[in-house]
Amino acid sequence: MKLQEENIISIKEAFNKMKSKEEFVALLNYAKILVYGKKAIPFELKHINYHSNPKINKRRYIQFAVKKKSGSERIIHSPSRGLKAIQKCLNLIFQTIYTVNPAATGFVPGKSIVDNARNHTGSLDVDNMDLKDVFPGIDAGRVWGRLQHPPFNLTSKT
């Protein structure tokens, strides 16, 4: 999704001024309109609290298996529809405020597997690895710790 300059400025300003959960929800709702259109139903704080608390919402992720090239199965943990909407909006906000390292190609808008392969053209050896179950090992504390450093600079959980 290509944002207009005015949207980028608005997101950056709102993020930098953000001091409360209510301001966070307002920013998510701004992003939600950009992602889903003007008819998007706004988030409420109770939605964010519900989807972010595994003790309350035990069905945040739907689990299923897909076959890998090797014939074995990969377990997929797909976010529920509500959580996925929150994640899409957060993704838009983070992509707006964060400048990606030019060498990065994975999950970067405008970059592809071809861009990644191009970096290895002519190499004698290329390793391909799967970081099995890496995401379940990233807990809320690690995410919060990262959000306390630039460019996010969030300093309070309130």
CSV table of C-alpha atoms in Angstrom, one decimal:
chain,number,residue,atom,x,y,z
A,1,MET,CA,0.0,0.0,0.0
A,2,LYS,CA,1.4,3.4,-1.1
A,3,LEU,CA,0.6,6.1,1.4
A,4,GLN,CA,0.2,9.8,0.5
A,5,GLU,CA,2.7,12.1,2.1
A,6,GLU,CA,0.0,13.7,4.3
A,7,ASN,CA,-0.9,10.3,5.7
A,8,ILE,CA,2.8,9.6,6.5
A,9,ILE,CA,3.1,12.9,8.3
A,10,SER,CA,-0.1,12.3,10.3
A,11,ILE,CA,1.0,8.9,11.4
A,12,LYS,CA,4.5,10.1,12.4
A,13,GLU,CA,3.1,13.1,14.3
A,14,ALA,CA,0.4,11.0,16.1
A,15,PHE,CA,2.9,8.4,17.0
A,16,ASN,CA,5.5,10.9,18.4
A,17,LYS,CA,2.8,12.6,20.5
A,18,MET,CA,1.2,9.4,21.7
A,19,LYS,CA,1.0,9.2,25.5
A,20,SER,CA,-2.0,7.1,26.3
A,21,LYS,CA,-3.8,3.9,25.4
A,22,GLU,CA,-6.7,6.0,24.0
A,23,GLU,CA,-4.2,7.9,21.7
A,24,PHE,CA,-2.8,4.5,20.6
A,25,VAL,CA,-6.4,3.3,19.7
A,26,ALA,CA,-7.0,6.6,17.8
A,27,LEU,CA,-3.8,6.0,15.8
A,28,LEU,CA,-4.8,2.4,15.1
A,29,ASN,CA,-8.2,3.6,13.9
A,30,TYR,CA,-6.5,6.2,11.6
A,31,ALA,CA,-4.4,3.4,10.1
A,32,LYS,CA,-7.5,1.1,9.9
A,33,ILE,CA,-9.2,3.6,7.6
A,34,LEU,CA,-6.2,3.7,5.4
A,35,VAL,CA,-6.0,-0.2,5.3
A,36,TYR,CA,-9.7,-1.1,5.1
A,37,GLY,CA,-11.4,2.1,3.8
A,38,LYS,CA,-13.8,4.7,5.3
A,39,LYS,CA,-16.4,2.1,6.2
A,40,ALA,CA,-14.0,0.3,8.6
A,41,ILE,CA,-15.5,-0.3,12.0
A,42,PRO,CA,-13.3,1.5,14.6
A,43,PHE,CA,-11.4,-0.4,17.2
A,44,GLU,CA,-12.3,0.2,20.9
A,45,LEU,CA,-9.8,-0.1,23.7
A,46,LYS,CA,-11.6,-3.2,24.9
A,47,HIS,CA,-10.9,-4.9,21.6
A,48,ILE,CA,-7.2,-4.2,21.9
A,49,ASN,CA,-7.2,-5.5,25.5
A,50,TYR,CA,-9.1,-8.6,24.5
A,51,HIS,CA,-6.8,-9.6,21.6
A,52,SER,CA,-3.6,-8.8,23.5
A,53,ASN,CA,-4.4,-10.9,26.6
A,54,PRO,CA,-3.9,-14.6,26.2
A,55,LYS,CA,-5.5,-15.3,29.5
A,56,ILE,CA,-8.8,-13.8,28.3
A,57,ASN,CA,-8.6,-14.8,24.6
A,58,LYS,CA,-7.5,-18.4,24.2
A,59,ARG,CA,-8.4,-18.4,20.5
A,60,ARG,CA,-6.2,-15.6,19.3
A,61,TYR,CA,-4.5,-18.0,16.8
A,62,ILE,CA,-6.0,-20.7,14.7
A,63,GLN,CA,-3.6,-23.7,14.2
A,64,PHE,CA,-3.4,-25.8,11.1
A,65,ALA,CA,-0.8,-27.9,9.2
A,66,VAL,CA,0.5,-27.5,5.7
A,67,LYS,CA,2.8,-29.8,3.8
A,68,LYS,CA,6.4,-28.7,3.2
A,69,LYS,CA,8.4,-29.6,0.1
A,70,SER,CA,10.2,-32.3,2.1
A,71,GLY,CA,6.8,-34.0,2.8
A,72,SER,CA,6.8,-33.1,6.5
A,73,GLU,CA,4.2,-30.8,8.0
A,74,ARG,CA,4.6,-27.2,9.0
A,75,ILE,CA,2.3,-26.0,11.8
A,76,ILE,CA,0.8,-22.6,11.1
A,77,HIS,CA,-0.6,-20.3,13.8
A,78,SER,CA,-2.9,-17.9,11.9
A,79,PRO,CA,-4.2,-14.9,13.9
A,80,SER,CA,-8.0,-14.6,14.4
A,81,ARG,CA,-9.8,-12.1,12.2
A,82,GLY,CA,-9.8,-9.4,14.9
A,83,LEU,CA,-6.2,-9.8,15.9
A,84,LYS,CA,-5.2,-9.8,12.2
A,85,ALA,CA,-6.9,-6.5,11.7
A,86,ILE,CA,-4.9,-5.0,14.6
A,87,GLN,CA,-1.7,-6.5,13.3
A,88,LYS,CA,-2.3,-5.0,9.8
A,89,CYS,CA,-2.8,-1.6,11.3
A,90,LEU,CA,0.3,-1.9,13.5
A,91,ASN,CA,2.3,-3.0,10.5
A,92,LEU,CA,1.3,0.1,8.5
A,93,ILE,CA,2.2,2.3,11.5
A,94,PHE,CA,5.6,0.6,12.0
A,95,GLN,CA,6.4,0.7,8.3
A,96,THR,CA,5.7,4.4,8.3
A,97,ILE,CA,7.8,5.3,11.3
A,98,TYR,CA,10.7,2.9,10.8
A,99,THR,CA,13.3,3.0,8.0
A,100,VAL,CA,14.4,-0.5,7.0
A,101,ASN,CA,18.1,-1.3,6.5
A,102,PRO,CA,18.7,-1.2,2.7
A,103,ALA,CA,20.2,-4.7,2.8
A,104,ALA,CA,16.9,-6.2,4.2
A,105,THR,CA,14.7,-8.0,1.7
A,106,GLY,CA,12.4,-10.2,3.8
A,107,PHE,CA,8.9,-8.8,4.4
A,108,VAL,CA,9.9,-5.4,3.1
A,109,PRO,CA,7.4,-3.6,0.9
A,110,GLY,CA,8.6,-3.3,-2.6
A,111,LYS,CA,11.2,-6.1,-2.2
A,112,SER,CA,10.8,-9.7,-3.2
A,113,ILE,CA,12.5,-13.1,-3.1
A,114,VAL,CA,14.1,-12.1,-6.5
A,115,ASP,CA,15.8,-9.1,-4.8
A,116,ASN,CA,17.1,-11.5,-2.1
A,117,ALA,CA,18.4,-14.0,-4.8
A,118,ARG,CA,20.0,-11.2,-6.8
A,119,ASN,CA,22.3,-10.6,-3.8
A,120,HIS,CA,23.6,-14.1,-4.1
A,121,THR,CA,24.1,-14.4,-7.8
A,122,GLY,CA,27.5,-15.9,-8.6
A,123,SER,CA,28.0,-17.2,-5.1
A,124,LEU,CA,29.4,-20.8,-4.8
A,125,ASP,CA,27.3,-21.6,-1.7
A,126,VAL,CA,24.0,-20.3,-0.5
A,127,ASP,CA,22.5,-21.6,2.8
A,128,ASN,CA,18.7,-21.8,3.1
A,129,MET,CA,17.4,-22.3,6.6
A,130,ASP,CA,14.1,-22.4,8.4
A,131,LEU,CA,14.0,-20.8,11.8
A,132,LYS,CA,11.6,-23.4,13.2
A,133,ASP,CA,9.2,-22.1,15.9
A,134,VAL,CA,11.0,-18.8,16.2
A,135,PHE,CA,7.8,-16.7,16.8
A,136,PRO,CA,6.4,-18.5,19.8
A,137,GLY,CA,9.8,-17.8,21.4
A,138,ILE,CA,9.2,-14.0,21.2
A,139,ASP,CA,7.1,-13.0,24.2
A,140,ALA,CA,5.5,-9.7,25.1
A,141,GLY,CA,8.5,-8.7,27.2
A,142,ARG,CA,10.9,-8.9,24.2
A,143,VAL,CA,8.4,-6.9,22.0
A,144,TRP,CA,8.0,-4.3,24.8
A,145,GLY,CA,11.8,-4.1,25.2
A,146,ARG,CA,12.3,-3.3,21.5
A,147,LEU,CA,9.5,-0.7,21.5
A,148,GLN,CA,11.4,1.2,24.2
A,149,HIS,CA,14.3,2.0,21.8
A,150,PRO,CA,14.5,4.2,18.7
A,151,PRO,CA,12.6,4.8,16.5
A,152,PHE,CA,9.6,3.8,18.8
A,153,ASN,CA,10.8,5.3,22.1
A,154,LEU,CA,7.8,4.1,24.1
A,155,THR,CA,8.6,4.5,27.7
A,156,SER,CA,5.4,3.8,29.6
A,157,LYS,CA,3.0,0.9,29.6
A,158,THR,CA,0.0,3.2,30.4
